Tab-separated table of C-alpha atoms in Angstrom:
chain	number	residue	atom	x	y	z
A	1	MET	CA	54.949	60.206	-75.481
A	2	THR	CA	58.310	59.286	-74.952
A	3	GLU	CA	59.811	56.149	-76.961
A	4	ARG	CA	61.441	53.105	-74.649
A	5	ASP	CA	65.723	52.778	-75.866
A	6	PRO	CA	64.491	49.339	-77.655
A	7	ILE	CA	68.476	47.754	-75.916
A	8	GLU	CA	66.893	49.070	-72.581
A	9	ALA	CA	63.139	47.712	-73.057
A	10	LEU	CA	64.735	44.595	-73.903
A	11	LEU	CA	67.197	44.352	-71.067
A	12	LYS	CA	64.277	45.512	-68.141
A	13	ASP	CA	61.956	43.527	-69.988
A	14	SER	CA	64.644	40.199	-69.975
A	15	GLY	CA	65.531	41.093	-65.940
A	16	ARG	CA	69.006	40.523	-64.657
A	17	ARG	CA	70.671	37.046	-65.377
A	18	PRO	CA	70.301	34.426	-62.800
A	19	GLY	CA	73.091	33.825	-60.469
A	20	VAL	CA	75.066	30.742	-59.518
A	21	ASP	CA	74.891	28.740	-56.086
A	22	SER	CA	78.433	30.793	-54.141
A	23	GLU	CA	78.561	26.958	-52.996
A	24	ARG	CA	78.730	25.496	-55.898
A	25	THR	CA	80.921	28.097	-58.279
A	26	ARG	CA	83.541	27.133	-55.022
A	27	ARG	CA	83.181	23.777	-55.612
A	28	VAL	CA	83.983	24.135	-59.712
A	29	ARG	CA	86.088	26.883	-59.223
A	30	ASP	CA	88.256	24.734	-56.547
A	31	ALA	CA	88.556	21.911	-59.256
A	32	VAL	CA	89.456	23.567	-62.449
A	33	TRP	CA	91.949	25.566	-59.887
A	34	ARG	CA	93.750	22.344	-59.208
A	35	GLU	CA	93.477	21.012	-63.007
A	36	TRP	CA	95.131	24.252	-64.023
A	37	ARG	CA	97.776	24.570	-61.668
A	38	ASP	CA	98.750	20.800	-62.049
A	39	GLY	CA	98.964	21.319	-65.961
A	40	VAL	CA	101.133	24.962	-65.558
A	41	ALA	CA	103.365	22.803	-63.010
A	42	ARG	CA	103.449	19.417	-65.615
A	43	ARG	CA	104.513	21.906	-68.506
A	44	LYS	CA	106.930	23.929	-66.519
A	45	GLY	CA	108.462	20.362	-65.397
A	46	ARG	CA	108.419	19.184	-69.091
A	47	ARG	CA	110.684	22.203	-69.345
A	48	VAL	CA	112.978	21.491	-67.069
A	49	LEU	CA	112.967	17.921	-67.712
A	50	TRP	CA	114.075	18.730	-71.460
A	51	ALA	CA	116.728	21.111	-70.040
A	52	ALA	CA	117.989	18.425	-68.091
A	53	GLY	CA	118.132	15.928	-70.815
A	54	LEU	CA	119.947	17.924	-73.067
A	55	ALA	CA	122.324	18.788	-70.299
A	56	ALA	CA	122.910	15.085	-69.704
A	57	ALA	CA	124.406	14.096	-73.111
A	58	ILE	CA	127.268	16.007	-71.732
A	59	VAL	CA	127.478	15.531	-68.187
A	60	VAL	CA	125.758	12.371	-67.058
A	61	ALA	CA	125.749	13.678	-63.488
A	62	PHE	CA	123.750	16.448	-64.007
A	63	ALA	CA	120.753	14.444	-65.627
A	64	LEU	CA	120.866	12.042	-62.137
A	65	GLY	CA	120.297	15.306	-60.022
A	66	THR	CA	117.211	16.086	-62.091
A	67	ILE	CA	115.494	12.828	-60.638
A	68	GLY	CA	115.035	15.376	-57.181
A	69	LEU	CA	112.698	17.536	-59.798
A	70	ARG	CA	109.055	15.329	-59.313
A	71	GLU	CA	106.690	16.949	-58.368
A	72	ALA	CA	105.723	16.871	-54.409
A	73	GLY	CA	102.213	17.825	-52.530
A	74	PRO	CA	101.441	20.591	-51.554
A	75	SER	CA	103.431	21.861	-48.383
A	76	PRO	CA	103.194	23.989	-45.903
A	77	ALA	CA	103.789	27.756	-46.910
A	78	GLY	CA	105.029	29.229	-43.580
A	79	VAL	CA	101.266	30.722	-42.923
A	80	ARG	CA	98.935	29.983	-40.308
A	81	VAL	CA	95.853	31.237	-38.666
A	82	ASP	CA	96.283	34.194	-36.290
A	83	ARG	CA	92.359	35.174	-35.380
A	84	VAL	CA	89.151	34.175	-36.319
A	85	THR	CA	86.015	36.176	-35.983
A	86	GLY	CA	82.466	34.329	-36.884
A	87	MET	CA	84.172	31.362	-38.145
A	88	ASP	CA	84.456	27.721	-36.229
A	89	SER	CA	86.219	25.748	-40.040
A	90	LEU	CA	89.792	27.269	-39.318
A	91	PRO	CA	90.850	27.682	-35.624
A	92	PRO	CA	94.197	29.949	-34.392
A	93	GLY	CA	97.337	28.072	-34.795
A	94	THR	CA	96.100	26.017	-38.145
A	95	GLU	CA	99.001	26.064	-41.053
A	96	LEU	CA	98.121	26.527	-44.504
A	97	LEU	CA	99.110	24.732	-47.211
A	98	GLN	CA	100.572	26.448	-50.822
A	99	GLY	CA	98.069	26.525	-52.973
A	100	GLN	CA	94.777	26.672	-50.199
A	101	ARG	CA	92.685	28.888	-50.197
A	102	VAL	CA	90.796	30.513	-47.446
A	103	ALA	CA	87.082	31.942	-47.684
A	104	THR	CA	85.145	34.340	-45.198
A	105	GLY	CA	81.524	34.332	-45.303
A	106	PRO	CA	79.291	37.450	-44.660
A	107	SER	CA	80.003	37.614	-41.067
A	108	GLU	CA	83.511	36.323	-40.866
A	109	ARG	CA	87.216	37.566	-41.095
A	110	VAL	CA	90.803	35.909	-40.630
A	111	ALA	CA	93.798	37.429	-39.460
A	112	LEU	CA	96.903	35.326	-41.044
A	113	ARG	CA	100.423	35.316	-39.716
A	114	ALA	CA	102.835	35.491	-42.874
A	115	ALA	CA	105.951	33.336	-42.445
A	116	GLY	CA	107.892	36.761	-42.458
A	117	GLY	CA	105.668	37.888	-39.319
A	118	HIS	CA	103.803	40.222	-41.795
A	119	SER	CA	99.753	40.152	-40.130
A	120	VAL	CA	97.278	39.368	-43.243
A	121	ARG	CA	94.227	40.185	-42.741
A	122	LEU	CA	90.742	39.259	-44.892
A	123	ASP	CA	87.684	40.971	-44.614
A	124	LEU	CA	84.206	39.638	-44.759
A	125	MET	CA	83.787	37.680	-48.171
A	126	THR	CA	86.765	37.507	-48.974
A	127	ALA	CA	88.854	34.932	-50.934
A	128	LEU	CA	92.814	34.625	-50.725
A	129	ARG	CA	94.948	31.881	-51.880
A	130	VAL	CA	98.302	31.200	-50.394
A	131	VAL	CA	101.018	30.775	-52.647
A	132	SER	CA	103.992	30.953	-50.576
A	133	GLY	CA	104.710	32.351	-47.226
A	134	THR	CA	104.968	35.407	-48.605
A	135	SER	CA	102.844	35.494	-51.387
A	136	PHE	CA	98.885	35.781	-52.453
A	137	VAL	CA	96.392	36.185	-54.586
A	138	LEU	CA	93.174	37.786	-54.126
A	139	GLU	CA	90.033	36.309	-55.443
A	140	ARG	CA	87.567	38.833	-54.021
A	141	GLY	CA	87.181	41.124	-51.228
A	142	ALA	CA	89.662	42.982	-48.910
A	143	VAL	CA	92.736	42.114	-47.559
A	144	TYR	CA	94.995	44.620	-45.048
A	145	VAL	CA	98.664	43.443	-44.783
A	146	ASP	CA	100.699	45.043	-41.719
A	147	SER	CA	104.245	44.400	-41.683
A	148	GLY	CA	104.561	45.385	-38.589
A	149	GLU	CA	108.347	46.009	-37.241
A	150	HIS	CA	109.678	44.549	-40.533
A	151	ALA	CA	112.520	46.077	-41.991
A	152	PRO	CA	111.801	47.488	-45.298
A	153	GLY	CA	114.069	45.697	-47.833
A	154	GLY	CA	113.320	42.662	-46.184
A	155	PRO	CA	111.174	40.281	-48.175
A	156	GLY	CA	107.724	41.683	-48.467
A	157	ILE	CA	104.303	40.634	-48.718
A	158	ARG	CA	103.154	39.945	-52.404
A	159	ILE	CA	99.040	40.543	-52.998
A	160	GLU	CA	98.519	39.345	-56.527
A	161	THR	CA	94.826	40.337	-57.743
A	162	PRO	CA	93.578	40.263	-61.447
A	163	PHE	CA	94.704	43.762	-61.947
A	164	GLY	CA	97.871	44.036	-61.052
A	165	ALA	CA	100.247	42.372	-58.048
A	166	ILE	CA	101.089	44.448	-54.944
A	167	GLU	CA	104.317	44.608	-53.108
A	168	ASP	CA	105.158	46.039	-49.503
A	169	ARG	CA	108.187	47.806	-48.653
A	170	GLY	CA	107.638	48.130	-44.973
A	171	THR	CA	104.685	48.962	-45.093
A	172	ARG	CA	100.156	49.319	-43.920
A	173	PHE	CA	98.357	48.757	-46.818
A	174	LEU	CA	94.667	47.742	-47.494
A	175	VAL	CA	93.472	46.479	-50.897
A	176	GLN	CA	89.984	45.899	-52.133
A	177	LEU	CA	89.069	43.905	-55.009
A	178	ALA	CA	85.682	44.263	-57.134
A	179	THR	CA	84.915	42.645	-60.359
A	180	THR	CA	85.545	45.747	-62.375
A	181	GLY	CA	88.676	46.979	-60.425
A	182	LEU	CA	91.082	47.201	-57.749
A	183	SER	CA	91.661	50.052	-54.837
A	184	VAL	CA	94.920	50.129	-53.089
A	185	ARG	CA	95.215	52.765	-49.528
A	186	VAL	CA	98.375	52.805	-48.063
A	187	ARG	CA	98.559	54.204	-44.329
A	188	GLU	CA	102.201	53.581	-43.950
A	189	GLY	CA	105.569	53.043	-45.914
A	190	GLU	CA	105.163	52.521	-49.385
A	191	VAL	CA	103.655	49.821	-51.919
A	192	SER	CA	104.015	49.212	-55.628
A	193	VAL	CA	101.781	47.996	-57.977
A	194	ASP	CA	102.765	45.968	-61.214
A	195	ASP	CA	100.167	46.318	-63.485
A	196	ARG	CA	101.403	44.541	-66.274
A	197	GLY	CA	104.866	45.573	-66.482
A	198	ARG	CA	103.818	49.225	-65.316
A	199	ARG	CA	104.962	49.823	-61.676
A	200	ILE	CA	102.817	52.073	-59.688
A	201	ALA	CA	104.135	53.880	-56.569
A	202	ILE	CA	101.927	54.519	-53.662
A	203	VAL	CA	102.699	56.284	-50.433
A	204	ALA	CA	101.825	56.831	-47.275
A	205	GLY	CA	98.449	58.646	-47.507
A	206	GLU	CA	97.453	57.847	-51.196
A	207	ALA	CA	94.808	55.952	-52.420
A	208	VAL	CA	94.882	54.868	-56.637
A	209	ARG	CA	92.361	53.139	-57.938
A	210	ILE	CA	93.207	50.859	-61.333
A	211	ASP	CA	90.545	49.797	-63.517
A	212	PRO	CA	90.796	46.855	-66.015
A	213	SER	CA	92.023	49.137	-68.940
A	214	GLY	CA	94.694	50.094	-66.736
A	215	GLU	CA	93.189	53.631	-66.275
A	216	VAL	CA	94.944	54.867	-62.863
A	217	GLU	CA	93.602	57.520	-60.540
A	218	ARG	CA	95.114	58.781	-58.043
A	219	SER	CA	93.879	60.553	-54.706
A	220	ILE	CA	94.624	60.931	-50.665
A	221	ALA	CA	93.705	58.486	-48.682
A	222	PRO	CA	90.682	59.171	-46.885
A	223	ASP	CA	90.463	58.721	-43.393
A	224	ASP	CA	86.983	56.760	-43.828
A	225	PRO	CA	85.028	53.805	-42.418
A	226	ALA	CA	86.950	51.100	-45.041
A	227	TRP	CA	90.056	50.969	-42.257
A	228	ASP	CA	87.698	50.201	-39.347
A	229	TRP	CA	87.118	46.230	-39.986
A	230	VAL	CA	90.832	45.874	-39.450
A	231	ARG	CA	90.846	45.879	-36.293
A	232	ASP	CA	87.852	43.909	-35.258
A	233	VAL	CA	90.253	40.832	-36.412
A	234	ALA	CA	93.510	42.379	-34.869
A	235	PRO	CA	95.403	39.694	-32.968
A	236	ALA	CA	95.732	40.086	-29.655
A	237	ILE	CA	99.444	41.115	-28.326
A	238	ALA	CA	100.261	39.132	-24.878
A	239	ILE	CA	100.206	41.659	-22.224
A	240	GLU	CA	101.403	39.753	-19.593
A	241	GLY	CA	104.592	41.662	-18.388
A	242	ARG	CA	104.209	44.133	-21.146
A	243	ALA	CA	104.945	47.752	-20.086
A	244	LEU	CA	101.594	49.672	-20.625
A	245	GLY	CA	103.517	51.937	-23.087
A	246	GLU	CA	104.219	49.098	-25.549
A	247	PHE	CA	100.288	48.420	-25.383
A	248	LEU	CA	99.309	51.831	-25.499
A	249	ASP	CA	101.928	52.103	-29.217
A	250	TRP	CA	100.240	48.565	-30.301
A	251	ALA	CA	96.570	50.513	-29.514
A	252	ALA	CA	97.562	53.245	-31.888
A	253	ARG	CA	99.206	51.743	-34.170
A	254	GLU	CA	96.283	50.022	-34.815
A	255	ARG	CA	93.812	52.509	-35.000
A	256	GLY	CA	95.934	54.025	-37.566
A	257	VAL	CA	96.406	57.153	-35.098
A	258	ALA	CA	99.162	58.513	-32.854
A	259	LEU	CA	99.728	58.242	-28.989
A	260	ARG	CA	99.429	61.387	-27.278
A	261	PHE	CA	100.205	61.867	-23.553
A	262	GLU	CA	99.015	65.186	-22.018
A	263	SER	CA	101.973	65.334	-20.363
A	264	PRO	CA	105.908	64.297	-19.921
A	265	SER	CA	105.470	62.626	-16.772
A	266	LEU	CA	102.320	61.012	-17.877
A	267	ALA	CA	104.653	59.106	-20.975
A	268	GLU	CA	107.022	58.385	-17.958
A	269	LYS	CA	104.451	56.330	-15.641
A	270	ALA	CA	102.982	54.716	-18.281
A	271	ARG	CA	106.646	53.175	-19.917
A	272	GLY	CA	107.122	52.097	-15.692
A	273	ILE	CA	103.553	50.562	-15.765
A	274	GLU	CA	103.633	46.408	-16.066
A	275	LEU	CA	100.406	44.933	-17.186
A	276	ARG	CA	98.646	41.356	-15.418
A	277	GLY	CA	96.593	39.430	-17.241
A	278	SER	CA	94.952	38.847	-20.896
A	279	ILE	CA	92.935	40.563	-23.684
A	280	GLU	CA	92.603	36.892	-25.431
A	281	GLY	CA	89.095	37.265	-27.014
A	282	MET	CA	88.361	40.830	-26.318
A	283	THR	CA	87.612	43.350	-29.535
A	284	PHE	CA	89.852	45.970	-29.720
A	285	ASP	CA	87.499	48.506	-27.973
A	286	GLU	CA	86.786	45.789	-25.158
A	287	ALA	CA	90.882	45.163	-24.558
A	288	VAL	CA	91.966	49.181	-24.453
A	289	ASP	CA	89.068	50.002	-22.066
A	290	SER	CA	89.794	46.909	-20.273
A	291	VAL	CA	93.501	47.976	-19.773
A	292	LEU	CA	93.509	51.148	-19.202
A	293	ALA	CA	90.217	51.045	-16.694
A	294	THR	CA	93.487	48.631	-14.312
A	295	THR	CA	95.887	51.226	-14.420
A	296	GLY	CA	93.423	54.017	-13.364
A	297	LEU	CA	94.356	56.292	-16.344
A	298	ARG	CA	91.800	57.687	-18.911
A	299	HIS	CA	92.016	58.039	-22.608
A	300	ARG	CA	89.929	59.348	-25.977
A	301	TRP	CA	90.267	58.897	-29.337
A	302	GLU	CA	90.927	61.949	-31.526
A	303	ARG	CA	90.457	62.527	-35.078
A	304	GLU	CA	94.447	61.654	-35.087
A	305	ALA	CA	95.388	60.843	-31.729
A	306	LEU	CA	94.758	58.224	-28.996
A	307	VAL	CA	95.276	60.596	-26.435
A	308	VAL	CA	96.216	59.364	-22.153
A	309	SER	CA	95.539	61.478	-19.460
A	310	ALA	CA	95.449	61.381	-15.695
A	311	PRO	CA	91.917	60.845	-13.878
B	1	MET	CA	90.480	36.269	-84.368
B	2	SER	CA	90.024	37.378	-80.876
B	3	ALA	CA	93.302	38.417	-79.784
B	4	ALA	CA	92.081	39.737	-75.970
B	5	ASP	CA	91.075	36.159	-75.738
B	6	LEU	CA	94.310	35.006	-77.153
B	7	GLU	CA	96.478	36.753	-74.930
B	8	LEU	CA	94.152	35.173	-71.772
B	9	ALA	CA	95.284	32.227	-72.838
B	10	ARG	CA	98.667	32.531	-73.513
B	11	ARG	CA	98.643	33.636	-69.799
B	12	MET	CA	97.167	31.317	-67.734
B	13	LEU	CA	99.392	29.090	-69.988
B	14	ALA	CA	102.089	30.769	-68.605
B	15	GLY	CA	100.967	30.076	-65.265
B	16	ASP	CA	99.063	33.509	-64.453
B	17	GLU	CA	96.862	33.487	-61.550
B	18	ARG	CA	95.138	36.438	-62.522
B	19	ALA	CA	94.169	35.182	-65.663
B	20	PHE	CA	92.758	32.225	-64.257
B	21	THR	CA	90.428	34.011	-62.560
B	22	GLU	CA	89.550	36.578	-65.039
B	23	MET	CA	88.439	33.691	-67.615
B	24	PHE	CA	86.392	31.503	-63.986
B	25	ASP	CA	84.846	34.461	-63.174
B	26	GLY	CA	84.536	35.873	-66.529
B	27	TYR	CA	82.813	32.686	-68.010
B	28	PHE	CA	81.675	30.283	-65.639
B	29	PRO	CA	78.251	31.532	-64.738
B	30	GLY	CA	77.506	31.884	-68.861
B	31	LEU	CA	79.075	28.697	-69.053
B	32	TYR	CA	77.081	27.436	-66.267
B	33	ARG	CA	73.613	28.871	-67.569
B	34	PHE	CA	74.614	27.718	-70.916
B	35	ALA	CA	74.522	24.002	-69.650
B	36	LEU	CA	71.587	24.081	-67.416
B	37	ALA	CA	69.267	25.288	-70.175
B	38	ARG	CA	70.293	22.177	-71.839
B	39	VAL	CA	70.327	19.359	-69.168
B	40	GLY	CA	66.286	20.403	-68.209
B	41	ARG	CA	67.297	22.516	-65.191
B	42	ASP	CA	69.502	19.626	-62.909
B	43	GLU	CA	71.156	22.051	-61.432
B	44	ASP	CA	73.878	19.132	-59.782
B	45	ALA	CA	74.001	17.843	-63.637
B	46	ALA	CA	74.886	21.638	-64.751
B	47	GLU	CA	77.764	21.735	-62.625
B	48	GLU	CA	79.029	18.145	-63.446
B	49	ILE	CA	79.187	19.026	-66.987
B	50	VAL	CA	81.039	22.783	-66.691
B	51	GLN	CA	83.216	21.148	-63.907
B	52	ALA	CA	83.993	18.545	-66.969
B	53	THR	CA	83.867	21.000	-69.345
B	54	LEU	CA	86.790	23.865	-67.991
B	55	VAL	CA	88.889	20.900	-66.933
B	56	ALA	CA	88.860	19.536	-70.656
B	57	ALA	CA	89.203	22.730	-72.257
B	58	ILE	CA	92.417	23.788	-69.222
B	59	ARG	CA	94.025	20.603	-70.372
B	60	LYS	CA	93.608	21.936	-74.176
B	61	LEU	CA	93.881	25.164	-73.612
B	62	SER	CA	97.207	25.461	-75.765
B	63	THR	CA	95.301	24.415	-78.696
B	64	TYR	CA	93.263	27.391	-78.686
B	65	ARG	CA	94.037	29.841	-81.795
B	66	GLY	CA	91.607	32.538	-81.022
B	67	GLU	CA	89.572	31.703	-84.300
B	68	ALA	CA	86.472	32.284	-82.545
B	69	ALA	CA	85.548	33.932	-78.744
B	70	LEU	CA	86.644	31.519	-76.091
B	71	PHE	CA	83.282	31.716	-74.534
B	72	THR	CA	82.621	30.318	-78.505
B	73	TRP	CA	85.721	27.560	-78.150
B	74	LEU	CA	84.193	27.060	-73.879
B	75	CYS	CA	80.389	26.156	-75.281
B	76	THR	CA	82.119	23.491	-78.209
B	77	PHE	CA	83.593	21.690	-74.984
B	78	CYS	CA	80.419	21.963	-72.949
B	79	ARG	CA	77.641	20.318	-76.040
B	80	HIS	CA	80.066	17.536	-75.886
B	81	GLU	CA	80.193	16.749	-72.280
B	82	ILE	CA	75.744	17.706	-72.571
B	83	SER	CA	76.127	14.736	-75.306
B	84	ALA	CA	77.715	12.751	-73.446
B	85	HIS	CA	75.331	13.616	-70.469
B	86	TRP	CA	72.531	12.830	-72.157
B	87	ARG	CA	73.779	8.995	-73.647
B	88	ARG	CA	75.075	8.136	-70.084
B	89	THR	CA	71.479	9.077	-68.517
B	90	ARG	CA	70.060	7.451	-71.756
B	91	ARG	CA	67.552	10.142	-72.018
B	92	ALA	CA	66.626	12.525	-75.402
B	93	PRO	CA	68.033	15.585	-74.858
B	94	VAL	CA	66.541	18.746	-74.100
B	95	GLU	CA	66.125	20.525	-78.086
B	96	LEU	CA	66.494	24.469	-77.588
B	97	ALA	CA	65.511	26.789	-80.258
B	98	GLU	CA	69.030	28.658	-80.570
B	99	ASP	CA	70.792	25.216	-80.890
B	100	ASP	CA	69.139	25.254	-84.480
B	101	PRO	CA	69.722	27.397	-87.054
B	102	LEU	CA	66.833	27.641	-88.952
B	103	VAL	CA	65.208	29.609	-86.041
B	104	GLU	CA	68.624	30.533	-84.314
B	105	ALA	CA	67.029	34.379	-84.588
B	106	ALA	CA	64.346	33.707	-82.620
B	107	LEU	CA	64.886	36.857	-80.854
B	108	ASP	CA	63.442	39.028	-84.039
B	109	ALA	CA	60.305	41.003	-81.920
B	110	GLU	CA	57.956	39.492	-84.839
B	111	MET	CA	57.902	36.178	-83.721
B	112	ALA	CA	55.495	35.317	-81.038
B	113	ILE	CA	58.039	34.150	-79.115
B	114	GLU	CA	57.405	33.900	-74.984
B	115	ARG	CA	58.320	36.057	-72.612
B	116	GLU	CA	60.693	33.857	-70.680
B	117	GLU	CA	62.255	32.283	-73.427
B	118	THR	CA	63.161	36.578	-75.345
B	119	ALA	CA	64.564	36.805	-71.946
B	120	ARG	CA	66.578	33.580	-71.798
B	121	LEU	CA	67.743	34.668	-75.250
B	122	VAL	CA	68.891	38.222	-73.763
B	123	HIS	CA	70.433	36.155	-71.023
B	124	VAL	CA	72.385	34.230	-74.151
B	125	LEU	CA	73.185	37.005	-75.810
B	126	LEU	CA	74.616	38.893	-72.450
B	127	ASP	CA	77.061	36.088	-71.528
B	128	ARG	CA	77.959	36.348	-75.201
B	129	LEU	CA	79.485	39.751	-74.680
B	130	PRO	CA	82.463	40.810	-72.850
B	131	PRO	CA	81.924	40.379	-68.974
B	132	ARG	CA	82.044	44.029	-67.818
B	133	TYR	CA	80.125	45.370	-71.258
B	134	ALA	CA	76.931	42.713	-70.144
B	135	ALA	CA	77.720	44.340	-66.505
B	136	ALA	CA	77.755	47.756	-67.465
B	137	LEU	CA	74.283	46.940	-69.642
B	138	GLU	CA	72.877	45.294	-66.599
B	139	TRP	CA	73.852	47.973	-63.745
B	140	LYS	CA	72.627	50.822	-66.363
B	141	TYR	CA	69.436	49.257	-67.597
B	142	ILE	CA	68.131	47.073	-64.812
B	143	ASP	CA	69.532	47.889	-62.074
B	144	GLY	CA	68.863	51.543	-63.513
B	145	LEU	CA	72.325	53.081	-61.740
B	146	SER	CA	73.437	56.473	-63.186
B	147	VAL	CA	76.523	56.631	-65.178
B	148	GLN	CA	78.405	57.795	-62.105
B	149	GLU	CA	77.442	54.941	-60.539
B	150	ILE	CA	78.738	53.084	-62.903
B	151	ALA	CA	81.955	54.640	-63.044
B	152	ASP	CA	82.163	53.994	-59.274
B	153	ARG	CA	81.707	50.129	-59.723
B	154	MET	CA	83.880	50.076	-62.511
B	155	ALA	CA	87.026	51.924	-61.023
B	156	LEU	CA	86.266	53.855	-63.619
B	157	SER	CA	85.846	58.054	-64.607
B	158	VAL	CA	82.831	58.778	-65.910
B	159	LYS	CA	83.706	59.609	-69.354
B	160	ALA	CA	85.508	55.780	-69.633
B	161	ALA	CA	82.091	54.637	-68.134
B	162	GLU	CA	80.226	56.012	-70.411
B	163	SER	CA	82.616	55.148	-73.447
B	164	THR	CA	82.238	51.412	-71.827
B	165	LEU	CA	78.329	51.682	-71.862
B	166	THR	CA	78.718	52.748	-75.655
B	167	ARG	CA	80.734	50.314	-76.545
B	168	ALA	CA	78.435	47.672	-74.962
B	169	ARG	CA	75.672	48.733	-76.674
B	170	ASP	CA	77.377	48.538	-79.628
B	171	ALA	CA	77.810	45.102	-79.557
B	172	PHE	CA	74.458	44.036	-77.719
B	173	ARG	CA	72.500	45.583	-80.963
B	174	GLU	CA	75.293	44.092	-83.172
B	175	GLY	CA	74.800	40.678	-81.391
B	176	PHE	CA	70.964	40.991	-81.820
B	177	ALA	CA	71.317	41.959	-85.415
B	178	ILE	CA	73.580	39.084	-86.255
B	179	LEU	CA	70.523	36.967	-84.611
B	180	THR	CA	68.026	39.063	-86.552
B	181	ARG	CA	69.810	38.652	-90.102
B	182	ALA	CA	70.348	35.279	-89.246
B	183	ARG	CA	66.622	34.430	-88.877
B	184	ALA	CA	65.586	35.940	-91.990
B	185	ALA	CA	68.231	33.895	-94.543
B	186	GLY	CA	67.048	30.989	-92.785
B	187	GLU	CA	63.428	32.306	-93.525
B	188	GLY	CA	64.674	33.333	-97.568
B	189	SER	CA	66.618	29.834	-98.182
């Protein structure tokens, strides 16, 4: 008879530690976070005022200028809600405040429009805090960033996580946070991860996992279902008056594939077709199917392309 | 001296959001269970106490010197809030075996401890371990995950996961031994 490992026996007999209700956790976390944030702001304010006081001994006018350093309440971050699925409490158009926390439940997703025009999308069971118009803290879950036509070199998006801060450089990328590690996948462009002073560059097609000890595993980003959810909450584009070609470019980009026409003349035709109506409220697949159905063209999804063909 | 905890406190004082998340996610559940056991399983009271504990601790964070583990330091605040709770409610506090130094070694298998109490004390011990050690032990021995699966969850290589598990077992064994020795010392005195 095999003797049981005493540690295994003790743990197995004792069972898992009881968890804490998520709503209680959220309430306490919010209250403690506010206290912590206020404390940090007060300390920084004291440092600023101390420096100002020293300068006042030399130039009185400078000290008067510090009166304006009083803390203000939360101000709009320049981030608004673009689209939600499965959630009523945060309607599209809502302006978010600095410090505001957005949390999604098991059937909710949210797309935000950041100050620079980037699309920032939250998956199910995700919590994201807005620091500024372009800076966020990912507390749990997964977030996808699409910088769209945003020029590389402009103000990018910064996502802070317990395992490092990710900064985009004109790109599309996915960040998944677990309590025990961070995963970053880049679909287009390049991002950098600042992990305690060490910078890790990740280019299109790569995936990187970082564990709490800082160990990095680099691999080819798999084309797997991990990307699929980002389409579910993709903000719909206004199609009224837009060329079919533009719509197809958008659809292919959202899916992360190339757009291919079966003939050059078909591409020319698609550029000339002007769309009418709206795809508001439709899922991504419904929108593509509906729009293509009105144009008389056919389409199919291949592994790496959206292929448009004549009937 | 806990250098890692001291560094965590320093980062929090500097306003590092990641440090706040690390502290809260790592210690809130254990602190809540610590309070819950001491307020007669009153969940609302435990929530109120832990919130007050963490707020008070954050206000005093600059005084933390790392002499004790951060969780131990937080428990000091929590005990104070629990005492205040019992004063407010004018009721007798819940007395727990592990709060009495003479019976602190109640984990000893030779003692006739109720099964539930043993489990609770194992949970207390897990709460005292670094959070990733406790998670690794639970995944391995309670959930029955393979080392490969644990490595995946922790975003580690298999070798690194094995190493984490070994350190976690050592830390658990050491914690258990401390409790046992404390009991023996209590009996001998």
